[in-house]
Structures are given as structure tokens and as C-alpha cells.
CSV table of C-alpha atoms and ligand atoms in Angstrom, one decimal:
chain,number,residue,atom,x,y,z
A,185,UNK,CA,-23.2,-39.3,54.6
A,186,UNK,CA,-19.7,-40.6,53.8
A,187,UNK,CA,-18.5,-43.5,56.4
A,188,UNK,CA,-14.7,-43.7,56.3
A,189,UNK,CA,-12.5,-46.7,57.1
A,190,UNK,CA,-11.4,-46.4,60.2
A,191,UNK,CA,-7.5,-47.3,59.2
A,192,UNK,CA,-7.0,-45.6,56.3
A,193,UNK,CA,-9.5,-42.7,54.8
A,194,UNK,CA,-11.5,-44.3,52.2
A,195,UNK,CA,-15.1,-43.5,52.0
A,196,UNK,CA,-17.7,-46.5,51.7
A,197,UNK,CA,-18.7,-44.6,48.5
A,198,UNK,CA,-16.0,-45.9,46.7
A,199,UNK,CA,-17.6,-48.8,44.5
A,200,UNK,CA,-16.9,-52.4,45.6
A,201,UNK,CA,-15.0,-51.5,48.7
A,202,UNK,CA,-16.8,-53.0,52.0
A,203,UNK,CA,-16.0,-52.1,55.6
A,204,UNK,CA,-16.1,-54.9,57.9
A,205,UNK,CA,-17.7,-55.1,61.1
A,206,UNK,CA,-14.6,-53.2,62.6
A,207,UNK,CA,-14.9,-50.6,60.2
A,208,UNK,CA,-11.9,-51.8,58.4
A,209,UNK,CA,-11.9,-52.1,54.5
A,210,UNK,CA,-11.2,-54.9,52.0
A,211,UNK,CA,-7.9,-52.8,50.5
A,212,UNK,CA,-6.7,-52.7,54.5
A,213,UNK,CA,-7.6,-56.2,54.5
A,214,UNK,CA,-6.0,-57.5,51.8
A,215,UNK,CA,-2.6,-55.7,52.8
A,216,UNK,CA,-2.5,-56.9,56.1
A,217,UNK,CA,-3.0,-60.6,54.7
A,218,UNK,CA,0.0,-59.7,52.3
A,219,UNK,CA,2.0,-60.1,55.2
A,220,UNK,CA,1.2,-63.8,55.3
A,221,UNK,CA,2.5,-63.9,51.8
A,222,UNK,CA,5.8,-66.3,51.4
A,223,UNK,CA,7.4,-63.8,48.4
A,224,UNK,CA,10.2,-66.4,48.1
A,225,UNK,CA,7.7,-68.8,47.1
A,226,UNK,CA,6.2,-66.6,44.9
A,227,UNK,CA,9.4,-65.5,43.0
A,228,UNK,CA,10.1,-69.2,42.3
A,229,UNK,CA,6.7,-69.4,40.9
A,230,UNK,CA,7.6,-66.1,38.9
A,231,UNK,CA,10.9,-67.9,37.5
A,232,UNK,CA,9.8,-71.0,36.9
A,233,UNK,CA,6.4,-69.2,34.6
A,234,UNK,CA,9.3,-66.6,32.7
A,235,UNK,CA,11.1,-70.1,32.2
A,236,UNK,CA,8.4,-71.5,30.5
A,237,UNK,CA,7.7,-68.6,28.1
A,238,UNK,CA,11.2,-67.5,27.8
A,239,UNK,CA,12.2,-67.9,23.8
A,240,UNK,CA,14.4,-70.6,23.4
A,241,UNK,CA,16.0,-69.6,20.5
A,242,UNK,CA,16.1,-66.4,20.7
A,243,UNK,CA,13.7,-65.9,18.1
A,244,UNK,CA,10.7,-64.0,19.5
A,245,UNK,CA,10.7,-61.8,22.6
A,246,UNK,CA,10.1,-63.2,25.5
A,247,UNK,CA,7.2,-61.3,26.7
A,248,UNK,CA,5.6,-58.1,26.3
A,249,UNK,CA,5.5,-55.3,29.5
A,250,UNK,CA,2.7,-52.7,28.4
A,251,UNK,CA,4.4,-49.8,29.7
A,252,UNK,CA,3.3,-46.2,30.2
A,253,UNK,CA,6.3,-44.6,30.4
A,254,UNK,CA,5.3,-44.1,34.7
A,255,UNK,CA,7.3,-44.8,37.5
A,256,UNK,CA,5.6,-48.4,38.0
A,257,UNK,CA,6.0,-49.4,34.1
A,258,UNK,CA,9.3,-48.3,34.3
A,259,UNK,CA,10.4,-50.5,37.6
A,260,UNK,CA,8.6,-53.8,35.5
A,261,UNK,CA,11.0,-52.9,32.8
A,262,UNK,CA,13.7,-52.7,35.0
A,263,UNK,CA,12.8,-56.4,37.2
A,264,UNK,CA,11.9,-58.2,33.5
A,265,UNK,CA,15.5,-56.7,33.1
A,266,UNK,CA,16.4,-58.2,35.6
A,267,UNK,CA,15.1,-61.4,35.7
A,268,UNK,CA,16.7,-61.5,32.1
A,269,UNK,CA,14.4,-61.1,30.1
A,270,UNK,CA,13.7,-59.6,26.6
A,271,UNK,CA,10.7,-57.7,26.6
A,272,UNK,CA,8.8,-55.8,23.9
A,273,UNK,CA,7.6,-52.8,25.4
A,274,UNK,CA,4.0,-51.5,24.6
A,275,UNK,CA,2.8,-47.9,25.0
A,276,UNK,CA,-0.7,-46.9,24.2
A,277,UNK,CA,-0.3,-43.2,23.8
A,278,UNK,CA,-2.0,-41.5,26.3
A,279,UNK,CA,-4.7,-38.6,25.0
A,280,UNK,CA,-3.1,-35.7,25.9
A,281,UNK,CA,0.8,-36.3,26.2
A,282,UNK,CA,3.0,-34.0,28.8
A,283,UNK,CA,6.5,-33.3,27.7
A,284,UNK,CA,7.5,-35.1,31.1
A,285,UNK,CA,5.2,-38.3,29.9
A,286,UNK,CA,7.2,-38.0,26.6
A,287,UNK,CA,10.8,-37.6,28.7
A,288,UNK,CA,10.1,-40.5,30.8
A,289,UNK,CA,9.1,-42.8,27.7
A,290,UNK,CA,12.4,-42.1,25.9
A,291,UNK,CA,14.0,-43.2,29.2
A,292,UNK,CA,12.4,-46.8,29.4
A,293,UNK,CA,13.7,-46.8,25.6
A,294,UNK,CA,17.4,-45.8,26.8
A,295,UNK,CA,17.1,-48.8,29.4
A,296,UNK,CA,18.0,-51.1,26.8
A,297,UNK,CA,14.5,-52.4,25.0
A,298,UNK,CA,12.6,-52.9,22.0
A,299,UNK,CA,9.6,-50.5,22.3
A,300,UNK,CA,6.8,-49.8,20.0
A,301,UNK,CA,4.3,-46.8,20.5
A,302,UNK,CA,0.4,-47.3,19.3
A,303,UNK,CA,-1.0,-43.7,18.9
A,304,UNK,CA,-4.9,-44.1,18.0
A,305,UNK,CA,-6.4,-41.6,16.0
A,306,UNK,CA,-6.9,-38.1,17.7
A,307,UNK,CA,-10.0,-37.0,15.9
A,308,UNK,CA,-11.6,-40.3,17.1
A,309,UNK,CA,-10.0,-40.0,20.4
A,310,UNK,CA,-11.2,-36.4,20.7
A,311,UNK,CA,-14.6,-37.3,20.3
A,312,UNK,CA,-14.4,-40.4,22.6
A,313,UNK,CA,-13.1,-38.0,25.3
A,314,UNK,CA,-16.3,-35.9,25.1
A,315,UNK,CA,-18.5,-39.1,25.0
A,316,UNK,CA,-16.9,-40.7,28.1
A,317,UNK,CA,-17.0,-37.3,29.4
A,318,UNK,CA,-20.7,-36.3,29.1
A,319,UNK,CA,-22.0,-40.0,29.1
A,320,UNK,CA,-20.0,-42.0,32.0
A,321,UNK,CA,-18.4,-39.3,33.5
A,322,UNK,CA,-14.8,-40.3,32.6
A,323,UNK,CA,-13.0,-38.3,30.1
A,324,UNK,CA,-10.3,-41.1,30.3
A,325,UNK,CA,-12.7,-43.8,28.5
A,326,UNK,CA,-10.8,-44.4,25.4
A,327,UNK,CA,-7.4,-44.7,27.5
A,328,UNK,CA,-8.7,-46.8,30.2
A,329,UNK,CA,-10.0,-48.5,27.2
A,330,UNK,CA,-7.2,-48.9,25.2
A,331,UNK,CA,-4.1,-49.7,27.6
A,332,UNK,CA,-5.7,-52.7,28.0
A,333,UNK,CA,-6.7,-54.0,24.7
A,334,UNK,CA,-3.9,-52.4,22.8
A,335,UNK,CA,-0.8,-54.8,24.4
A,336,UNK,CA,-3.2,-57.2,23.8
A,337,UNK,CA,-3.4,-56.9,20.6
A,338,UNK,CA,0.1,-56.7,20.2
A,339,UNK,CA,0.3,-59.6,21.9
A,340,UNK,CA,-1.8,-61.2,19.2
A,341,UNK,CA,0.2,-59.4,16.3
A,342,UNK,CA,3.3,-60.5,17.0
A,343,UNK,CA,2.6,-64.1,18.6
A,344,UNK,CA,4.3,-63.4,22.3
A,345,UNK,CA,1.8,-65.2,24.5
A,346,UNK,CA,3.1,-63.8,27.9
A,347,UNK,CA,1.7,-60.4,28.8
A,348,UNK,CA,3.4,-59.2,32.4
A,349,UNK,CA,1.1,-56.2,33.8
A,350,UNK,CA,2.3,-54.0,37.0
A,351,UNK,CA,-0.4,-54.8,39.8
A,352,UNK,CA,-3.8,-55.6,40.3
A,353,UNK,CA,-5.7,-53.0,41.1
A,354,UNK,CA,-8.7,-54.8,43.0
A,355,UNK,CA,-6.1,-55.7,45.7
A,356,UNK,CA,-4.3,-52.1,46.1
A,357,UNK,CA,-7.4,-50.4,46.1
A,358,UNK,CA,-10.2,-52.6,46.9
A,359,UNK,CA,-12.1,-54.4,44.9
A,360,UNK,CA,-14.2,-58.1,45.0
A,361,UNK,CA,-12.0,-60.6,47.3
A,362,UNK,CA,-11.8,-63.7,44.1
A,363,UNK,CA,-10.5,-60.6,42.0
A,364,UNK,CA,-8.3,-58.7,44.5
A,365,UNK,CA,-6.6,-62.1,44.8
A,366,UNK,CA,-6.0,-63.5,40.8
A,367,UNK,CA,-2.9,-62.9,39.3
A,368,UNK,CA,-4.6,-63.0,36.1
A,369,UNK,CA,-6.2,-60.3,33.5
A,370,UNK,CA,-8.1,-61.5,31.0
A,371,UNK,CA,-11.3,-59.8,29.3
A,372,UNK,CA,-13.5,-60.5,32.1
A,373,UNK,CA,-11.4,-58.8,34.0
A,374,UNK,CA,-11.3,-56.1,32.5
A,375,UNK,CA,-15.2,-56.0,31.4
A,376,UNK,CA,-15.7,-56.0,35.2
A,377,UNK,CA,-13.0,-54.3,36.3
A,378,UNK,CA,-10.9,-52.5,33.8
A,379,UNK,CA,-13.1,-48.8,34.3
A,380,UNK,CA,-15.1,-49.0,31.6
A,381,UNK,CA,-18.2,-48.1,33.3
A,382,UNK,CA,-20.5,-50.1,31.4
A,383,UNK,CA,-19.9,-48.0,28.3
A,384,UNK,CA,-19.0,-50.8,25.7
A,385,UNK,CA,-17.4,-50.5,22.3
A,386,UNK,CA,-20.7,-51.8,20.3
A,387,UNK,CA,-22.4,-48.8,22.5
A,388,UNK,CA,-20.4,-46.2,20.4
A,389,UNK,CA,-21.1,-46.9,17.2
A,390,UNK,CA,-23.3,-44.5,15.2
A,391,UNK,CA,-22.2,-41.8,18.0
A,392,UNK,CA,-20.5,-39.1,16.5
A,393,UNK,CA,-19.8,-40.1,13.3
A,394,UNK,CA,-18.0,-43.4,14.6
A,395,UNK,CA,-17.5,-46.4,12.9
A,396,UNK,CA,-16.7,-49.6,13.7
A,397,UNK,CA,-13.9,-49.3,12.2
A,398,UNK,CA,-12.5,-46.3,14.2
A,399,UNK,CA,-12.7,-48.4,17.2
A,400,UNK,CA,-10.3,-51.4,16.3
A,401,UNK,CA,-7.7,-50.2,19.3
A,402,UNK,CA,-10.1,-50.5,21.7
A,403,UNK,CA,-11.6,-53.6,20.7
A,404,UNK,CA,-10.1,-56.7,22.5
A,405,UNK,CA,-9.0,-59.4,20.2
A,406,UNK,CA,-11.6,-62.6,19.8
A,407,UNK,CA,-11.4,-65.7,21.9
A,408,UNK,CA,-9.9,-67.7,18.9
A,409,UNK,CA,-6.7,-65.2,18.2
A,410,UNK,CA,-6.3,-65.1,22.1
A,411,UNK,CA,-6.2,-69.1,21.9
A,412,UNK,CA,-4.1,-69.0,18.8
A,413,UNK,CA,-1.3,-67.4,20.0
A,414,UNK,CA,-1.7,-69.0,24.0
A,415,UNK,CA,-2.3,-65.5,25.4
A,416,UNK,CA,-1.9,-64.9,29.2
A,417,UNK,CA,-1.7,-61.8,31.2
A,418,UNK,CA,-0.7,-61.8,34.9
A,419,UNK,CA,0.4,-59.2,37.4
A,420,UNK,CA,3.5,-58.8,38.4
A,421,UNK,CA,2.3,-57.5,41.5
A,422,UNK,CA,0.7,-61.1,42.6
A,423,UNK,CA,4.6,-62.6,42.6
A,424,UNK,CA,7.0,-59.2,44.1
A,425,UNK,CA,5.5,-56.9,46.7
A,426,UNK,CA,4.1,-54.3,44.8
A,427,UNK,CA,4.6,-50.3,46.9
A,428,UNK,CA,4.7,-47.5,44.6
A,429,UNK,CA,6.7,-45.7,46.4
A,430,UNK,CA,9.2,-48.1,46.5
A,431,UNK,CA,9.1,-48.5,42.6
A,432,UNK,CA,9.4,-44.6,42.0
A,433,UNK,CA,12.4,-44.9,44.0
A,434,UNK,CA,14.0,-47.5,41.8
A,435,UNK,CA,12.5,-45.5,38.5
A,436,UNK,CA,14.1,-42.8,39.4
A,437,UNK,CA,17.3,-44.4,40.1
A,438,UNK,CA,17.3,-45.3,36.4
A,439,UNK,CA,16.6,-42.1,34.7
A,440,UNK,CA,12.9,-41.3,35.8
A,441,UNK,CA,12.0,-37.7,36.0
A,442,UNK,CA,9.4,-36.8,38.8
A,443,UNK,CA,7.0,-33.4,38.5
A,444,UNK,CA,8.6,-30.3,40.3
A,445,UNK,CA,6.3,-29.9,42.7
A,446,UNK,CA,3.5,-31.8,43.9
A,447,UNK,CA,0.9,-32.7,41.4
A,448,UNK,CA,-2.6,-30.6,41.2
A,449,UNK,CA,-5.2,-32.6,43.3
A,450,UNK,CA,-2.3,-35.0,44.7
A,451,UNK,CA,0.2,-35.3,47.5
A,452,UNK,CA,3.1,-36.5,45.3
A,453,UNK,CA,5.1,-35.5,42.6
A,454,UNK,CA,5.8,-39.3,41.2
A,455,UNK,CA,2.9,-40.6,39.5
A,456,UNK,CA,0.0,-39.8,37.0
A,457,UNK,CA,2.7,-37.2,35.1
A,458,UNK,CA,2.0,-38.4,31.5
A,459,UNK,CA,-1.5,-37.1,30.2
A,460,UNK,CA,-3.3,-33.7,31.1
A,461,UNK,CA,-6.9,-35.2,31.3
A,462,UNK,CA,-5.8,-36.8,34.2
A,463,UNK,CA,-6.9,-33.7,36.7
A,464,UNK,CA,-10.3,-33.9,35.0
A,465,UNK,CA,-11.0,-38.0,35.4
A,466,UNK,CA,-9.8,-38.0,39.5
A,467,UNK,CA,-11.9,-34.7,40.0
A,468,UNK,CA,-14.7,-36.6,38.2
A,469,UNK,CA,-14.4,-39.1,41.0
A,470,UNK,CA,-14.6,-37.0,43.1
A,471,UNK,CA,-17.4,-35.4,42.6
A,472,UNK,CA,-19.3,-39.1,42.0
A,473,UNK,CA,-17.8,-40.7,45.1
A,474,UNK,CA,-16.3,-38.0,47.4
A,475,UNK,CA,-13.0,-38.8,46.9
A,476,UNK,CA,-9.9,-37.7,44.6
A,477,UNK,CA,-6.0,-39.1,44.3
A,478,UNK,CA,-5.0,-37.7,47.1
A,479,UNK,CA,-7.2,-40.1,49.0
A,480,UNK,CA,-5.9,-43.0,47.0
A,481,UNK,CA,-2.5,-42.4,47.5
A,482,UNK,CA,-3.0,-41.3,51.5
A,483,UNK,CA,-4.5,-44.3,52.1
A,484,UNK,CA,-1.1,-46.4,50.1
A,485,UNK,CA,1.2,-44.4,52.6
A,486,UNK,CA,-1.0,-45.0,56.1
A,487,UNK,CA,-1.0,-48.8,55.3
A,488,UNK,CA,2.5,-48.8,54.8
A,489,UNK,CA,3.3,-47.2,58.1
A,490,UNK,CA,4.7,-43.7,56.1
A,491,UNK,CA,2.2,-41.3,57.8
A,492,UNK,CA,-0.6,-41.3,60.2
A,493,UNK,CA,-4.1,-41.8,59.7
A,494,UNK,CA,-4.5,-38.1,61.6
A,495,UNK,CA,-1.7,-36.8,58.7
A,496,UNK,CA,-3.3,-38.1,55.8
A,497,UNK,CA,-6.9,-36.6,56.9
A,498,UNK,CA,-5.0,-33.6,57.0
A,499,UNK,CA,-3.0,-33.4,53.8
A,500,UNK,CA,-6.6,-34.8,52.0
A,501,UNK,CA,-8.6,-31.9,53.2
A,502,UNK,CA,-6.1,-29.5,51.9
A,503,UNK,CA,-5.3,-31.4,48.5
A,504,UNK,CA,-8.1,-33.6,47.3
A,505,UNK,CA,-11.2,-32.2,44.9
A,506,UNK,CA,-9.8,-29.5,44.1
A,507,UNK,CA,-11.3,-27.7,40.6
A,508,UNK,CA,-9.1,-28.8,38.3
A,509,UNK,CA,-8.0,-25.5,37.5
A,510,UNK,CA,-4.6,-26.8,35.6
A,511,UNK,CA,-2.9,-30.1,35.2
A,512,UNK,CA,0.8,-30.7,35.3
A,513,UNK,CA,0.5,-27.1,34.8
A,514,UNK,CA,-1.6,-26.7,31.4
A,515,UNK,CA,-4.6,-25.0,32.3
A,516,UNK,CA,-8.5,-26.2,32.0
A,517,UNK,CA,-9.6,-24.0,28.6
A,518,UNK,CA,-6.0,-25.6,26.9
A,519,UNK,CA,-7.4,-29.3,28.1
A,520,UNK,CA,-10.9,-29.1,26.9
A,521,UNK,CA,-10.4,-26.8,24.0
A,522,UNK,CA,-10.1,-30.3,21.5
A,523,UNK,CA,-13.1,-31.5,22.8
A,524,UNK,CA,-14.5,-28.5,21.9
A,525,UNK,CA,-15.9,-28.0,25.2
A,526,UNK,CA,-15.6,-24.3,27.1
A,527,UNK,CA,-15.0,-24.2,30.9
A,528,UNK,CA,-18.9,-23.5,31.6
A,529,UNK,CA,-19.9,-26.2,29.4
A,530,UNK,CA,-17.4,-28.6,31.6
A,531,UNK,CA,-19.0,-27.0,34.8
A,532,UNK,CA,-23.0,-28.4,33.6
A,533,UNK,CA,-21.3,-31.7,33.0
A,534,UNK,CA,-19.5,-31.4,36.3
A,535,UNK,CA,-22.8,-30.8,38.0
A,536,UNK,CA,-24.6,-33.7,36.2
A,537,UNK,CA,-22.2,-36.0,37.8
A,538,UNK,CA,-22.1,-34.9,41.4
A,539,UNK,CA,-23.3,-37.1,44.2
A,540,UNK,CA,-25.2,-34.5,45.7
A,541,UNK,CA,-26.3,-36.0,49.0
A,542,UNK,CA,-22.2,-35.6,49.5
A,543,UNK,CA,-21.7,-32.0,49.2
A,544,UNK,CA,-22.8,-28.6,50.5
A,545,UNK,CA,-25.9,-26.9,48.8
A,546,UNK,CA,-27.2,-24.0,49.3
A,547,UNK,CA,-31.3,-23.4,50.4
A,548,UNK,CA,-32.4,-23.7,46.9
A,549,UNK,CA,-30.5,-26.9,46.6
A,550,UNK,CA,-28.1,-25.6,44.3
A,551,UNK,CA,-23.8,-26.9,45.3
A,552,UNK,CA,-21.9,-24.4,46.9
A,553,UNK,CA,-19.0,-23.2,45.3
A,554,UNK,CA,-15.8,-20.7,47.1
A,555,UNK,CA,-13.9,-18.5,45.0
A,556,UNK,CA,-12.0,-21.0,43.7
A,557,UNK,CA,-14.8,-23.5,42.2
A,558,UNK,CA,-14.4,-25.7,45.0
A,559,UNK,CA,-17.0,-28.0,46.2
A,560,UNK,CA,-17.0,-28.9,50.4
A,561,UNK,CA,-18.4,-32.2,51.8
A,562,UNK,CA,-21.2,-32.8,54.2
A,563,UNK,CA,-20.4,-32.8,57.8
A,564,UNK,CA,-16.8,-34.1,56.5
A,565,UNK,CA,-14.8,-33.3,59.5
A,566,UNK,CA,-17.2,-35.1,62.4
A,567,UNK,CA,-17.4,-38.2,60.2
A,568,UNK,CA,-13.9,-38.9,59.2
A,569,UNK,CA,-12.3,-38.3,62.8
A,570,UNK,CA,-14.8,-40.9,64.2
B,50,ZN,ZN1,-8.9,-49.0,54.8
């Protein structure tokens, strides 16, 4: 049975987040201690670090911002901005690209930066979309995978030590207290953190037909190149008060295009616009851990004092886990068709992945679906209002 945090509504299912002894979790935690945060102190630390790596000569840029073209990247391009910086902007495409994901990247282009777009190869990706898929349960993988080793490698490339990443998500979301409080990412981060789910690149070779050398975007760059070129990543979100609410705000008061309406599975209409797998990878959590987007961004808006705990139980009952049906309005056949999966192949792997103590089944143990494909939790009402 799910126990909820008794601030916000995250279930105890969610890995590596830990209710205290007042039923309060680390991501509560860890917001309420950002209170105690001097942010002047921590913007003259920010200053004095961009003055360090700035280019003196003007010869080099003075950091790269790996951007997705989302209302966060596009508030760090506007602060680096700013702050007066010159950035080289990195995208890693992302595997299935909405026309809104493609509007909002030529916007962070029209902002006034160089920008360079790494597209890995779609038959490889396609096939690393069904391995994720059917082996971790994440048909992200090879994204998750690759916006964080493709900057890198960029980084490496072009000899621009300084990598400045949006926040960390340990602390937002909960996550171990020595990583929820780093400002820095390197590979260890990202090995333990990053969503990789213990599916590593040496694991795929051989699958599929894949060779090593398909997988060179997703493979971080050796120790030596990262010492070569001096190679640091940090979070902007250690040094300015990270809210994403706050950042879609300033986005889209430089040219960001939100969805027009709020998005399948969500509460919003400002994030997660850029890629049509996405539906698939938060309903995968779901089903794992009992909990979708809409719980994630609930939970951002109760700790920020924007709605009630009482509200966001209510707009997660009605919005979160729902069969993904369609994403940013593409429907599921379209999505799965270049993984050459059908719709009931995609329900089997659905039900290989579900948590099954979590949801309703029926006498002969099998879940319980309504009309719509929908799964219902266990005794979900009693617990969550307790
Ligand atoms: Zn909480």
C-alpha cells in the first residue's frame, strides 16, 4: 500500500525519496531548507565562477548551456544572457520531435546564440527505444542517455570547459541528501542518478544488431579528454532559485510557445512539449511506482504555496496514469509504429512492468482495466487523505 507525504502527494514508492518521522519527504525537506539559502551569496559565487571561465579574448565561447528547446533551457539561455555571457547552445535531438519542440528550438536560436543540434541516428535510436522499452521499462533510455553525454562531448570537441545545467534534480524531486545538495554533475552523477536504470552502454552491444560504434552519442567521454579540456558541469539551479513556473513565465516572455491545452497525463500546458514518447515514459512510472507527471508537478505547486495539498489530490486523481492514449496530440499506434510495436504488444510490456501490489485486480489476479485502459490504485482515496 502507497504511504504519501503528508505535505505534498508523493508516494514512498518513488525510488530514493524517504518520509521522515513526520511523514514529511526529503524533496519537502530540502525546499523548506532552501529558505535558509543566502541567494545573494550564491549569485556572487555564480559571477565570480562565469568570471573565471569567461573567454578573455574572445576567442572561444564562454560556456556551453545544453538546451532542449523547454521552458527551463530556454530561461538558462536567457540568465547566461544575461549575466553576459556567450554560450554555445547544445541540443540532443529528442526521439520523436513535436512541431511545438521544433518552434520553441528556433526561438532559443532567434534569442541571439550560437546553437548546434546533435541528431543520433534514428534506426539505432529506434531500436534503443524498444530495448529501453521492453528491458528497463523506459522508452526514453537513449534520450535520458544522451542529453547528458552529448553536451559533454561537445564540451570535449570544442574545448569549453564550463557546462551550465538547469537544476538538479535530486533536490526538486528527491533524491539522496549529499546529491540533492551538489551543484556538480559529473559521470557519477549521472551513473547514479542520470535514469539510466542500470542499463549501461557496454550492456547493449550485440543487441539488435548494435555496435559499438552506433553508441558513440551515448557514451561519455574518458577521464583523460574530461581532464584535458578542464571539464566541469554545475547546476544553475544550486546559485538562482530554481521554480518552473517561474521560468515558463520568463520563457514565454521571450518567444516560448506553451501546448493549447493542458498536456495528456499532466496539469500544465508548459513543459515536456518537445518529444511524443514522453506520455509513454511518465505512464511507465506510473505503472512501476504509482505515480505519473501530474504528481510531480502537483507536488512543485503545493510546496510553493500555488494550491492546496486537498487541490492537488484532486487534480491528480483526475489527471495522472492515464493510458496514454495520445501525446501532444499524436496518437499511441503513430508513437510505437517505428518501434515496430502494435498497441497490444505495448499493453504485455505495460503489464510486465506494473507494480501489482499497487493496483486493482480482479479474482483471478489479473489488473483491472475501465473503458478507457485505465488502471485504479489500491485503497488510493483512504491512504492519501490520511
Ligand atoms: Zn513531500
Amino acid at each position: 500500500m502507497l504511504k504519501y507525504c503528508t505535505r505534498c502527494v508523493m508516494p514512498d514508492t518513488k525510488p530514493d525519496l524517504l518520509l521522515d518521522a513526520e511523514g514529511i519527504c526529503n524533496a519537502c525537506r530540502n525546499y523548506e531548507q532552501r529558505k535558509a539559502i543566502d541567494w545573494d551569496t550564491r549569485k556572487r559565487e555564480l559571477e565570480a565562477l562565469l568570471d573565471r571561465y569567461r573567454s578573455r579574448d574572445g576567442s572561444q565561447w564562454d560556456c556551453i548551456v545544453p538546451v532542449s528547446g523547454g521552458k527551463d533551457s530556454t530561461f538558462q539561455v536567457v540568465r547566461m544572457l544575461q549575466l553576459g555571457l556567450n554560450p554555445l547552445c547544445v541540443t540532443a535531438t529528442t526521439c520523436d520531435l513535436s512541431e511545438l519542440g521544433r518552434k520553441n528550438i528556433q526561438n532559443i536560436k532567434s534569442l541571439g546564440v550560437d546553437y548546434m543540434e546533435f541528431s543520433p541516428n534514428p534506426v539505432v535510436r529506434r531500436k534503443l527505444n524498444r530495448i529501453g522499452l521492453t528491458q528497463v521499462g523506459d522508452i526514453s533510455w537513449p534520450e535520458h542517455a544522451g542529453i547528458f553525454t552529448i553536451p559533454v562531448r561537445a564540451a570535449v570537441q570544442f574545448g569549453v570547459p564550463l557546462l551550465m545545467w538547469g537544476e538538479n534534480s535530486q533536490n526538486e524531486y528527491g533524491g539522496p541528501a549529499a546529491a540533492a545538495r551538489d551543484n556538480v554533475l559529473n559521470r557519477r552523477w549521472l551513473e547514479e542518478f542520470g535514469g539510466l536504470l542500470g542499463l549501461r552502454v557496454s550492456d547493449l552491444v550485440g543487441l539488435d544488431g548494435i555496435a559499438e560504434k552506433d553508441l558513440i552519442p551515448y557514451t561519455y567521454p574518458s577521464d583523460e579528454e574530461l581532464k584535458r579540456v578542464g571539464v566541469t558541469g554545475l547546476f544553475l539551479g544550486y546559485y538562482l532559485p530554481w521554480d518552473g513556473y517561474a521560468n515558463a513565465l520568463i520563457a514565454q516572455a521571450n518567444g516560448f510557445t506553451t501546448y493549447d491545452t493542458t498536456v495528456e497525463g499532466s496539469i500544465v500546458n508548459y513543459e515536456n512539449l518537445d518529444n511524443h514518447q514522453t506520455g509513454i515514459h511518465d505512464y511507465f512510472k506510473f505503472l512501476k511506482f504509482g505515480f505519473g507527471r501530474a504528481t510531480d508537478i502537483a507536488c512543485l505547486h503545493i510546496r510553493r504555496g500555488r494550491i492546496t495539498r486537498k487541490d492537488g489530490l484532486d487534480l491528480v486523481k483526475r489527471h495522472d496514469g492515464k493510458f496514454p492514449r495520445t501525446y501532444l496530440g499524436k496518437p499511441l499506434e503513430e508513437i510505437l509504429a517505428p518501434l515496430d510495436m502494435t498497441t497490444d504488444e505495448f499493453t504485455r510490456v505495460c503489464d510486465r512492468f506494473t507494480n501489482k501490489k499497487i493496483f486493482v485486480r480482479d479474482a483471478a489476479g489479473n489488473l483491472v482495466r475501465d473503458k478507457e485502459g485505465n488502471l485504479s490504485k489500491i485503497n488510493d482515496d483512504n491512504q492519501a487523505r490520511t
